[in-house]
Short mmCIF file of C-alpha atoms and ligand atoms in Angstrom, two decimals:
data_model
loop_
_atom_site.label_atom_id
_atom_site.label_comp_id
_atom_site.label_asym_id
_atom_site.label_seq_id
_atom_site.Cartn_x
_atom_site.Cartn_y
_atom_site.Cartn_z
CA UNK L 680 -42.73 273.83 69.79
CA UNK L 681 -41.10 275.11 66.86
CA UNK L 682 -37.00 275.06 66.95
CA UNK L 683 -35.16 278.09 67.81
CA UNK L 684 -33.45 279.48 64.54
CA UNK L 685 -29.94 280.60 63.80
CA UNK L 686 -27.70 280.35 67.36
CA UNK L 687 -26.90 282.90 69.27
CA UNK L 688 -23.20 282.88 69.99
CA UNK L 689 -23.82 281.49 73.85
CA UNK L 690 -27.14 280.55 74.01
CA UNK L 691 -27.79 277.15 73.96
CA UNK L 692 -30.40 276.30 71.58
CA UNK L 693 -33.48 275.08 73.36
CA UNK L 694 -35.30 271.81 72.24
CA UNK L 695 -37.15 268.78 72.35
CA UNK L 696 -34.89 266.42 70.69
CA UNK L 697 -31.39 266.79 69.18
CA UNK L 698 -30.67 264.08 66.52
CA UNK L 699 -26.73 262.91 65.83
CA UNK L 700 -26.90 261.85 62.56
CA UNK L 701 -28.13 262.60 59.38
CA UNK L 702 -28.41 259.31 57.66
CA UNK L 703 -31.76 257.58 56.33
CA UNK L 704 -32.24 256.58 59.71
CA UNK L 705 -31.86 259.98 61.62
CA UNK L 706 -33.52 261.53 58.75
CA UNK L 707 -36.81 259.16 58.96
CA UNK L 708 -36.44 259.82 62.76
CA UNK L 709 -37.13 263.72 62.02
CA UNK L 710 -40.95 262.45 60.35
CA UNK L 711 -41.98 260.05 63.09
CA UNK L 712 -41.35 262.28 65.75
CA UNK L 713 -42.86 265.28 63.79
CA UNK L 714 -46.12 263.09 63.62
CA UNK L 715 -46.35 263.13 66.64
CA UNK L 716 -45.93 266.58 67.25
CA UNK L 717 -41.90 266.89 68.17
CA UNK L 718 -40.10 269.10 66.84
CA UNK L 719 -36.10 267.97 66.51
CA UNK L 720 -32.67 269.50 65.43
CA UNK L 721 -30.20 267.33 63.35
CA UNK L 722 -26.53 267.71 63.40
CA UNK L 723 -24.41 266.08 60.78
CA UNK L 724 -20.58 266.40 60.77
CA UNK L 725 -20.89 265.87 56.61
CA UNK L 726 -22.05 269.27 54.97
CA UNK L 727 -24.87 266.95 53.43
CA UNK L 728 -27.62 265.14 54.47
CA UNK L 729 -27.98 261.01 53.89
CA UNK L 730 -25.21 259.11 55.77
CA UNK L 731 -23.82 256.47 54.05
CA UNK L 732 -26.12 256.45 51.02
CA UNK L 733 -25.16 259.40 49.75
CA UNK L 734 -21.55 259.51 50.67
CA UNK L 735 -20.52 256.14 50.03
CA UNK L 736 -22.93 254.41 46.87
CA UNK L 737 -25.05 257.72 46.19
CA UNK L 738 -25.83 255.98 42.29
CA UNK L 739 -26.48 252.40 43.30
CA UNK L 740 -29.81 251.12 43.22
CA UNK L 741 -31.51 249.88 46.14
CA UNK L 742 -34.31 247.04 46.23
CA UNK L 743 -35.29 246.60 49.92
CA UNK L 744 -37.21 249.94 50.75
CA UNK L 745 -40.96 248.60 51.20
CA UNK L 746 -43.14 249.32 48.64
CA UNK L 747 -40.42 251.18 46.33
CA UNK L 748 -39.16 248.17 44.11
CA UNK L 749 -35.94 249.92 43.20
CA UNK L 750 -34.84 253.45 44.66
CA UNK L 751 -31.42 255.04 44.06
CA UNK L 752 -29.21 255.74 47.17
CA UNK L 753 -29.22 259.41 46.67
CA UNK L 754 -32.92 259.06 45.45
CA UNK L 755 -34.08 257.20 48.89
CA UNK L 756 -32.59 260.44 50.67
CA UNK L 757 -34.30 263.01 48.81
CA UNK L 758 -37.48 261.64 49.28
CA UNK L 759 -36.90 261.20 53.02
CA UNK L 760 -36.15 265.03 52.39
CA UNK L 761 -39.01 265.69 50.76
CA UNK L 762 -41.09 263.76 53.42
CA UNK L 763 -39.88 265.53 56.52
CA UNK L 764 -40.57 268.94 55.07
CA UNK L 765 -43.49 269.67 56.85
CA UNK L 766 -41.91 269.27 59.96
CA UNK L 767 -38.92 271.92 59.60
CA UNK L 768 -36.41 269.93 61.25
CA UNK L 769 -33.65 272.75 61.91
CA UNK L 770 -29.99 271.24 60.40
CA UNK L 771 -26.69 271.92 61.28
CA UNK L 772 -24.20 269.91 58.92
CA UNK L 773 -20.42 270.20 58.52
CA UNK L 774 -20.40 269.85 62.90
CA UNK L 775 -19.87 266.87 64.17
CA UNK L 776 -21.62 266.42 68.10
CA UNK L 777 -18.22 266.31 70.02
CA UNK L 778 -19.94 266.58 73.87
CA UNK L 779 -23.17 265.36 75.31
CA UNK L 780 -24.06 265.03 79.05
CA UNK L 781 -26.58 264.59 81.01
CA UNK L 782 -27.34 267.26 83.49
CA UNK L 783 -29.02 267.66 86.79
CA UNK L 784 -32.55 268.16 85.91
CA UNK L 785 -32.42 265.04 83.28
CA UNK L 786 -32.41 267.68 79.97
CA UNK L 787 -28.90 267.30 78.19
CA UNK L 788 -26.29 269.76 76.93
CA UNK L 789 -25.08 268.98 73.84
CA UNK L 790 -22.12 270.75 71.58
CA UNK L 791 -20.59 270.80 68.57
CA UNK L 792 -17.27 271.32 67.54
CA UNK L 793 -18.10 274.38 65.39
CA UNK L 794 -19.55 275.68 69.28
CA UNK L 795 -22.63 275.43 68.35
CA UNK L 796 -24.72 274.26 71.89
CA UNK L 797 -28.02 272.60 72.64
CA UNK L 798 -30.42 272.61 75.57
CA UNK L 799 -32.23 269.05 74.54
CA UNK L 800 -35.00 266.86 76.46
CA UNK L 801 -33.98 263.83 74.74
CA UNK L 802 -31.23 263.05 72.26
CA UNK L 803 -31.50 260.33 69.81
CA UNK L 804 -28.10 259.21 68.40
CA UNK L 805 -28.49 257.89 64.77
CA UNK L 806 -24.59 258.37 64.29
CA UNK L 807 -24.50 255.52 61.70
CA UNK L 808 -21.28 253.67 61.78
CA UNK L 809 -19.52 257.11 62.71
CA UNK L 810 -18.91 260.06 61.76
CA UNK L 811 -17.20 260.10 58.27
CA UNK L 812 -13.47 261.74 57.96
CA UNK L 813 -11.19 261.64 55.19
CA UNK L 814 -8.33 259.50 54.96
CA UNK L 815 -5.24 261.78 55.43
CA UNK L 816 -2.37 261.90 53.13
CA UNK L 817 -0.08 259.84 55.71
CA UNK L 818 3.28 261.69 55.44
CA UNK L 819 5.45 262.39 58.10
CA UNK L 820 5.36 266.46 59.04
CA UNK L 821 2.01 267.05 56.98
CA UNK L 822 0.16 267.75 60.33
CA UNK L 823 1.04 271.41 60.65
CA UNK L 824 0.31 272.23 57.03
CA UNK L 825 -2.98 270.30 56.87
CA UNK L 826 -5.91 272.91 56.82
CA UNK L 827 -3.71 275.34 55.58
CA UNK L 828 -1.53 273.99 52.39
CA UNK L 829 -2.84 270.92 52.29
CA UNK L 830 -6.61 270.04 52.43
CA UNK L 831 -9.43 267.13 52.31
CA UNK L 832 -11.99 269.31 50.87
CA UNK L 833 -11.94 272.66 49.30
CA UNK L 834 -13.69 275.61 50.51
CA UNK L 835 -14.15 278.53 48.23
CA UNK L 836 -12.56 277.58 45.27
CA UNK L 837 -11.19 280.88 44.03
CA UNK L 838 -8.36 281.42 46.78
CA UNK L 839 -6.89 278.71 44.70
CA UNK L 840 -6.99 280.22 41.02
CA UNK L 841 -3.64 281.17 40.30
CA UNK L 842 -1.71 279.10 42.10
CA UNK L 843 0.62 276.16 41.89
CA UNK L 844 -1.87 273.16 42.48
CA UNK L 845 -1.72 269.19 43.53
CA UNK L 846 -4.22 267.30 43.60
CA UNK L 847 -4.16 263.01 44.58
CA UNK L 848 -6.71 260.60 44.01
CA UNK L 849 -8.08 258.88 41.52
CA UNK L 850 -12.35 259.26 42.40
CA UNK L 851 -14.88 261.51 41.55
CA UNK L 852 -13.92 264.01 43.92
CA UNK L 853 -9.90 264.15 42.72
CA UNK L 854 -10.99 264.48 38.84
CA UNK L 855 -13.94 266.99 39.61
CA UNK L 856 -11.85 269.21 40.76
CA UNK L 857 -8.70 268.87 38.73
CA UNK L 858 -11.05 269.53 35.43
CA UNK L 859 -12.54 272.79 37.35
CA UNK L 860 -9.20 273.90 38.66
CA UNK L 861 -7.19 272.75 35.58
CA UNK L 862 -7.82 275.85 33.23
CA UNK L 863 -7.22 278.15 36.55
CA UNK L 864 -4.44 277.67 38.44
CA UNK L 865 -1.04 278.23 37.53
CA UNK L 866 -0.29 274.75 37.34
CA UNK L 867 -1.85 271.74 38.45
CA UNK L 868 -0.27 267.99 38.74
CA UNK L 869 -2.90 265.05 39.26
CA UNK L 870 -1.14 261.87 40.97
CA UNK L 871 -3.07 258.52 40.64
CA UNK L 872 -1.44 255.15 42.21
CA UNK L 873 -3.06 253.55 39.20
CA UNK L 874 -3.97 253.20 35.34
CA UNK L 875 -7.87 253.00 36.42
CA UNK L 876 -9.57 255.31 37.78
CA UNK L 877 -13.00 255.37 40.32
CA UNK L 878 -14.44 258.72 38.78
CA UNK L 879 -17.32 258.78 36.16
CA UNK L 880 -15.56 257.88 32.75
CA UNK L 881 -16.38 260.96 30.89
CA UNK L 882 -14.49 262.72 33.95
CA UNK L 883 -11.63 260.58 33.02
CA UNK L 884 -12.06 261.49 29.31
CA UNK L 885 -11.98 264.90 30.41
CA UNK L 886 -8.97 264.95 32.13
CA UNK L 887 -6.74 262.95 29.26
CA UNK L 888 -7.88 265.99 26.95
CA UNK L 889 -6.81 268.76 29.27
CA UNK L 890 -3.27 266.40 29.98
CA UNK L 891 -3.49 266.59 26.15
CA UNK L 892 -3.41 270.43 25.88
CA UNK L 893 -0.41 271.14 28.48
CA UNK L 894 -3.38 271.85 31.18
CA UNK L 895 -2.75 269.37 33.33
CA UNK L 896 -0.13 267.06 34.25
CA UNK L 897 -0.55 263.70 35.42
CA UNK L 898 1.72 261.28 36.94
CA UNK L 899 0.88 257.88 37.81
CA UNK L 900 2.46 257.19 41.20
CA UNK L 901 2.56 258.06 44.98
CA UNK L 902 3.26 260.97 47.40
CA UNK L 903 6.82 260.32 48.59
CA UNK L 904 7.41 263.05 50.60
CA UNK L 905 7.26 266.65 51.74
CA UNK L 906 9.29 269.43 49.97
CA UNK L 907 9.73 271.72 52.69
CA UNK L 908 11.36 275.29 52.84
CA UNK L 909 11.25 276.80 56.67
CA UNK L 910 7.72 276.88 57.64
CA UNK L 911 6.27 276.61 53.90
CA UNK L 912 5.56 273.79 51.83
CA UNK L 913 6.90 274.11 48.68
CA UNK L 914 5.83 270.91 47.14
CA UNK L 915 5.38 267.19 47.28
CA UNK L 916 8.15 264.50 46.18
CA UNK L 917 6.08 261.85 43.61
CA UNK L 918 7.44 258.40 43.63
CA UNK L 919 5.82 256.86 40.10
CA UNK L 920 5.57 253.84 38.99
CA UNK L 921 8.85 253.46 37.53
CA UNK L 922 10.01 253.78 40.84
CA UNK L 923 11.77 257.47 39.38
CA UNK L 924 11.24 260.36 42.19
CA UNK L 925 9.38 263.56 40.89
CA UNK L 926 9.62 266.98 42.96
CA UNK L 927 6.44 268.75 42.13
CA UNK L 928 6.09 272.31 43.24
CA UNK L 929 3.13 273.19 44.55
CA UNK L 930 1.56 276.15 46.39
CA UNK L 931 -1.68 274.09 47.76
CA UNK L 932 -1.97 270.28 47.72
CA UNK L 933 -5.64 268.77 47.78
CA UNK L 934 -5.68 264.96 48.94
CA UNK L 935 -9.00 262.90 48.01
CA UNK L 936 -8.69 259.71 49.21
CA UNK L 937 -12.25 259.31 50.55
CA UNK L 938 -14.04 259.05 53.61
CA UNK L 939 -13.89 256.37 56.48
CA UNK L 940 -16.11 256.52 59.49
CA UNK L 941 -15.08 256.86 62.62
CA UNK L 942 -17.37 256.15 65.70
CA UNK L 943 -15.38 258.98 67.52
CA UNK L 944 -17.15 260.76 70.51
CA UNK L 945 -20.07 258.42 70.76
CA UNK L 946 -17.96 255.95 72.13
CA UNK L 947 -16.77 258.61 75.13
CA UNK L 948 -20.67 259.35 76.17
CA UNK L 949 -20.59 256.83 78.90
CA UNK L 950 -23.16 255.05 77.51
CA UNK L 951 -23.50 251.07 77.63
CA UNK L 952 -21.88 249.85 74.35
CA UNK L 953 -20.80 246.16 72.67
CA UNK L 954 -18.70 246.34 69.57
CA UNK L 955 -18.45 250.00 68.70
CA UNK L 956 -22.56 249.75 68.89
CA UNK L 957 -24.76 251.52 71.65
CA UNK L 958 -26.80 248.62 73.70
CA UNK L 959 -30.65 249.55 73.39
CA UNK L 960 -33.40 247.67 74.70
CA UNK L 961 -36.43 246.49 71.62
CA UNK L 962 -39.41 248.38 73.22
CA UNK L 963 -37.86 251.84 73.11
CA UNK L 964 -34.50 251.67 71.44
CA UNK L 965 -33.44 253.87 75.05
CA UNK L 966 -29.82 253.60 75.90
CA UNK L 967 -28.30 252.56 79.29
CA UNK L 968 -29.38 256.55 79.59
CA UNK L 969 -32.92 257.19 79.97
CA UNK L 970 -33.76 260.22 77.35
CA UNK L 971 -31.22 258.84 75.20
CA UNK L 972 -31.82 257.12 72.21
CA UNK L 973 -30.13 255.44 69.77
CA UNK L 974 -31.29 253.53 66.05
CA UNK L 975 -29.70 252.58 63.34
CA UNK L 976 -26.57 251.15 62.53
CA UNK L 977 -25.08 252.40 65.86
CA UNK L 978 -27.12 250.59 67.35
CA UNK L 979 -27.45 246.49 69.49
CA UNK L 980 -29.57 244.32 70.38
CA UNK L 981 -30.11 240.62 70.18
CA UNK L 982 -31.19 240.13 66.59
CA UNK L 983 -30.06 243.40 65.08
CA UNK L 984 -29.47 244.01 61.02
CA UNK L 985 -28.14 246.87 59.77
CA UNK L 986 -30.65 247.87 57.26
CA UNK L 987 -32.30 251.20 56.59
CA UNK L 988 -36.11 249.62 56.93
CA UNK L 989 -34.80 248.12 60.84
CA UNK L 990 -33.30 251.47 61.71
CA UNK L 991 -37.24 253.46 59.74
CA UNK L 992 -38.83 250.75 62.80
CA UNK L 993 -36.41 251.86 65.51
CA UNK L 994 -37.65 254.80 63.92
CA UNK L 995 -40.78 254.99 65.03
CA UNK L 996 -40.93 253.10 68.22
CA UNK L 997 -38.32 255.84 69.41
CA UNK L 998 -40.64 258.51 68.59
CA UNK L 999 -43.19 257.08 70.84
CA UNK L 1000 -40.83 256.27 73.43
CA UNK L 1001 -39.70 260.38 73.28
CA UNK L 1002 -43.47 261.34 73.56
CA UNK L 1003 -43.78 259.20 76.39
CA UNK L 1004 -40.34 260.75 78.00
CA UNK L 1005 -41.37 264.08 77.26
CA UNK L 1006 -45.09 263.40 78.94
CA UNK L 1007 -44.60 261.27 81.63
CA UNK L 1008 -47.28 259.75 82.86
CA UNK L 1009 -50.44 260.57 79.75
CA UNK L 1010 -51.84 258.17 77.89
CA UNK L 1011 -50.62 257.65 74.17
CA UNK L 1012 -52.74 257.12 71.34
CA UNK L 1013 -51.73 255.24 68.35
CA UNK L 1014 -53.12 257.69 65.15
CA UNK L 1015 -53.44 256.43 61.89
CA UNK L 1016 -51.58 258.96 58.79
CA UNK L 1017 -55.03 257.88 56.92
CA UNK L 1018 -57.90 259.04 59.21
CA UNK L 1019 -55.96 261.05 61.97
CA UNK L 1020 -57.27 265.13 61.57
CA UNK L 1021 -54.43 266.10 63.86
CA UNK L 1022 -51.48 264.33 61.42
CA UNK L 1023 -53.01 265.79 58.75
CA UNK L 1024 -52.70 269.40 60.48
CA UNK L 1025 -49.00 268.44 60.78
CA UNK L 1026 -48.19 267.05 57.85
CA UNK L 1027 -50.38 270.48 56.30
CA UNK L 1028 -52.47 267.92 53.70
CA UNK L 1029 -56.24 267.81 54.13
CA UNK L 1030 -56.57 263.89 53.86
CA UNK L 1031 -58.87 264.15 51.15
C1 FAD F 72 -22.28 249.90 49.71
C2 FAD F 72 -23.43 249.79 50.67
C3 FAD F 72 -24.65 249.32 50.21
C4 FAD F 72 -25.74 249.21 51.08
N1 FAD F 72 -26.94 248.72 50.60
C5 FAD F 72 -28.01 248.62 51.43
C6 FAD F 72 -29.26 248.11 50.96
O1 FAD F 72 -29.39 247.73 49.80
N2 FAD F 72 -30.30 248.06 51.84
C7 FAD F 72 -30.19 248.45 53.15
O2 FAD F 72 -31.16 248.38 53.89
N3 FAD F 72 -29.00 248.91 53.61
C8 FAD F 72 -27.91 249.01 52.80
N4 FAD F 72 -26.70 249.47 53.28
C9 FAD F 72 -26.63 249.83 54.71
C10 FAD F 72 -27.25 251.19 54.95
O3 FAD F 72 -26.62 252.18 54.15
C11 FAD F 72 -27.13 251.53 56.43
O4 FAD F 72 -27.85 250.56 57.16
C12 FAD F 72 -27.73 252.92 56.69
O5 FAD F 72 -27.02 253.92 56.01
C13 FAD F 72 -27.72 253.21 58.19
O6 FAD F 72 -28.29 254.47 58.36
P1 FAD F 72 -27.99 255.35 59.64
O7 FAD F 72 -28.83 256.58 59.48
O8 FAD F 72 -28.14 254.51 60.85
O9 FAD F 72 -26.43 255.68 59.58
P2 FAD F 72 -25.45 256.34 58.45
O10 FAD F 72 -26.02 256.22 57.09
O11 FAD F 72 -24.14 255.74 58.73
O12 FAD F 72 -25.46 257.87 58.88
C14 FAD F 72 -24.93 258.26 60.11
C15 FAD F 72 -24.60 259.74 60.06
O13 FAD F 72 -24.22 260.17 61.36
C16 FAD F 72 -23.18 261.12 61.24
N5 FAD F 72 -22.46 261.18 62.53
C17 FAD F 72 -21.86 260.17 63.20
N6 FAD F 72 -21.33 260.61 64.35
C18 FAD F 72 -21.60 261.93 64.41
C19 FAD F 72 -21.33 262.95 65.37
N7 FAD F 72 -20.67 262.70 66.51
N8 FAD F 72 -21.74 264.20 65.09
C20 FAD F 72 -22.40 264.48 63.93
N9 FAD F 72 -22.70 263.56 63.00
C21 FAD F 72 -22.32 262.30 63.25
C22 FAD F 72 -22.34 260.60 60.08
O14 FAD F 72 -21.57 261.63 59.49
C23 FAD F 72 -23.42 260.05 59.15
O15 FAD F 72 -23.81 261.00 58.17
C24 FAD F 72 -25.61 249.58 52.44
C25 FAD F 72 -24.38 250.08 52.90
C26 FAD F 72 -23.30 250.17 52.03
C27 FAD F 72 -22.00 250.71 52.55
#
């Protein structure tokens, strides 16, 4: 069964399997099941695909991936892209799975926060060690202006040209975007807590230069406080290192303090859990829900490890354990990618 497409704004999209969880492991997840002939839907909260290797060491190298002696982070996820192509696993980033129950006739409703809704047979939960959220700037009153003067990611860039800008953090993310926004906005004040910085060093380089032509002005220190007129903010107080109190005005203030996961809903699915972690049993990786699934770091049982090549077994033996769900009762044949006709239909190659 192929996936429905775009959804319609009530209709719950219809399907096999719903995956939470984008990482390697829900990723690898899409390929075994599309072996054997299961279509899925993945839902990731993060607007990209790979989990924790490509939001949190994208550039490091990795050596324990069978049969690939040294892969990148980033690199391991585009080839698990790559791989589940021929399956046309339908994604919905940027929406994090916020509901999932189990209904009446043993198929499970599943929605999003962005609304979208799925009519599922099975769900597998490869939600990682959570879902990731960025750390928030921490001062008191911020809440009301976050999302609207103050943000943790920017969306369309050019609603900010022009203006009176902020920006804090010291990572890839902070200097990226203070070097793009730098020679548009009105003004724009970077605020580091330290000398070094995370970012690439040319980004670094970068940013000294534009400081250097009146572009950009940077302040080594902390955000104090809110400058607040009525309803508006008007700016951020800077405490710098000195300990000497800066009022910076500023129309929009961008904080990029990174990510940290949160295990969030999972936890309030009323499944069987120990430690933040779902409990799963070895032959199926089933959770104390039948039709549920879960591999991958989210997952325990006696003996786990949370690596990427015990969450690509999980993996697999899921898959099987799905077919099996979704066919109760018929025998299941173990098919070899090599020899198997009907995997080579699926994965369109001719085997030759
Ligand atoms: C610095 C570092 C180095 C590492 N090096 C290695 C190594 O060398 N070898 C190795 O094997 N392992 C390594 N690991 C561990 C490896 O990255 C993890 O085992 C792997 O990422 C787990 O994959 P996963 O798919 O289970 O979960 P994750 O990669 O955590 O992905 C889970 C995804 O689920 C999403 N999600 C969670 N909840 C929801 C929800 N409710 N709705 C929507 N989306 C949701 C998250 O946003 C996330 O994208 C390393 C980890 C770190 C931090």
């Amino acid at each position: 069964m192929e996936p429905s497409t775009t959804p319609v704004a009530d209709a719950a999209i219809r399907t096999d399997c719903v995956i939470v969880g984008a990482g390697p492991c829900g990723l690898f997840q899409v390929f075994e099941l599309g072996l054997l002939g299961i279509s899925a839907h993945i839902v990731d909260s993060l607007t990209n695909p790979g989990g924790q290797c490509t939001e949190l060491y994208p550039d490091k190298p990795i050596y324990d991936i069978p049969a690939l002696p040294v892969c990148g982070a980033q690199e391991l996820v585009d080839r698990l892209m790559e791989q589940i192509k021929p399956f046309h696993p339908q994604f919905h980033l940027g929406q994090e799975v916020s509901q999932l129950q189990r209904r009446d006739d043993g198929r499970f409703s599943l929605q999003t926060a962005a609304g979208t809704r799925f009519d599922a047979a099975t769900v597998v939960i490869a939600a990682g060690v959570g879902s990731f959220q960025p750390r928030r700037i921490g001062l008191e009153g911020a809440e009301p202006f976050e999302g609207q003067q103050i943000h943790y990611r920017v969306r369309d860039a050019q609603q900010y040209h022009g203006k009176a800008l902020m920006i804090f953090g010291g990572g890839d993310s902070a200097l990226d975007w203070a070097i793009e926004f730098a020679p548009k906005a009105r003004s724009l004040t970077l605020v580091h807590r330290r000398a070094e910085f995370r970012a690439a060093p040319a980004s670094v380089a970068r940013m000294r230069e534009l400081g250097a032509a009146g572009k950009l002005n940077y302040i080594e220190g902390l955000a104090d406080s809110l400058l607040v007129d009525g309803a508006r903010l008007r700016g951020i107080r800077v405490k710098a290192k000195d300990g000497s109190l800066h009022d910076v005005a500023a129309e929009q203030v961008f904080a990029f303090f990174g990510l940290h996961p949160k295990l969030g809903p999972v936890a309030e699915w009323g499944l069987a859990m120990e430690k933040k972690t779902l409990n799963v049993d070895t032959e199926k990786f089933q959770t104390s829900v039948p039709g549920i699934f879960a591999i991958g770091d989210v997952n325990h049982y006696p003996g786990k490890k949370k690596l990427i090549l015990s969450g690509f077994h999980e993996a697999a033996l899921a898959a099987f354990a799905i077919q099996a769900h979704l066919n109760p009762g018929k025998k299941q044949f173990l098919q070899y990618t090599t020899t198997s006709p009907v995997m080579h239909k699926r994965l369109g190659v001719t085997g030759e």
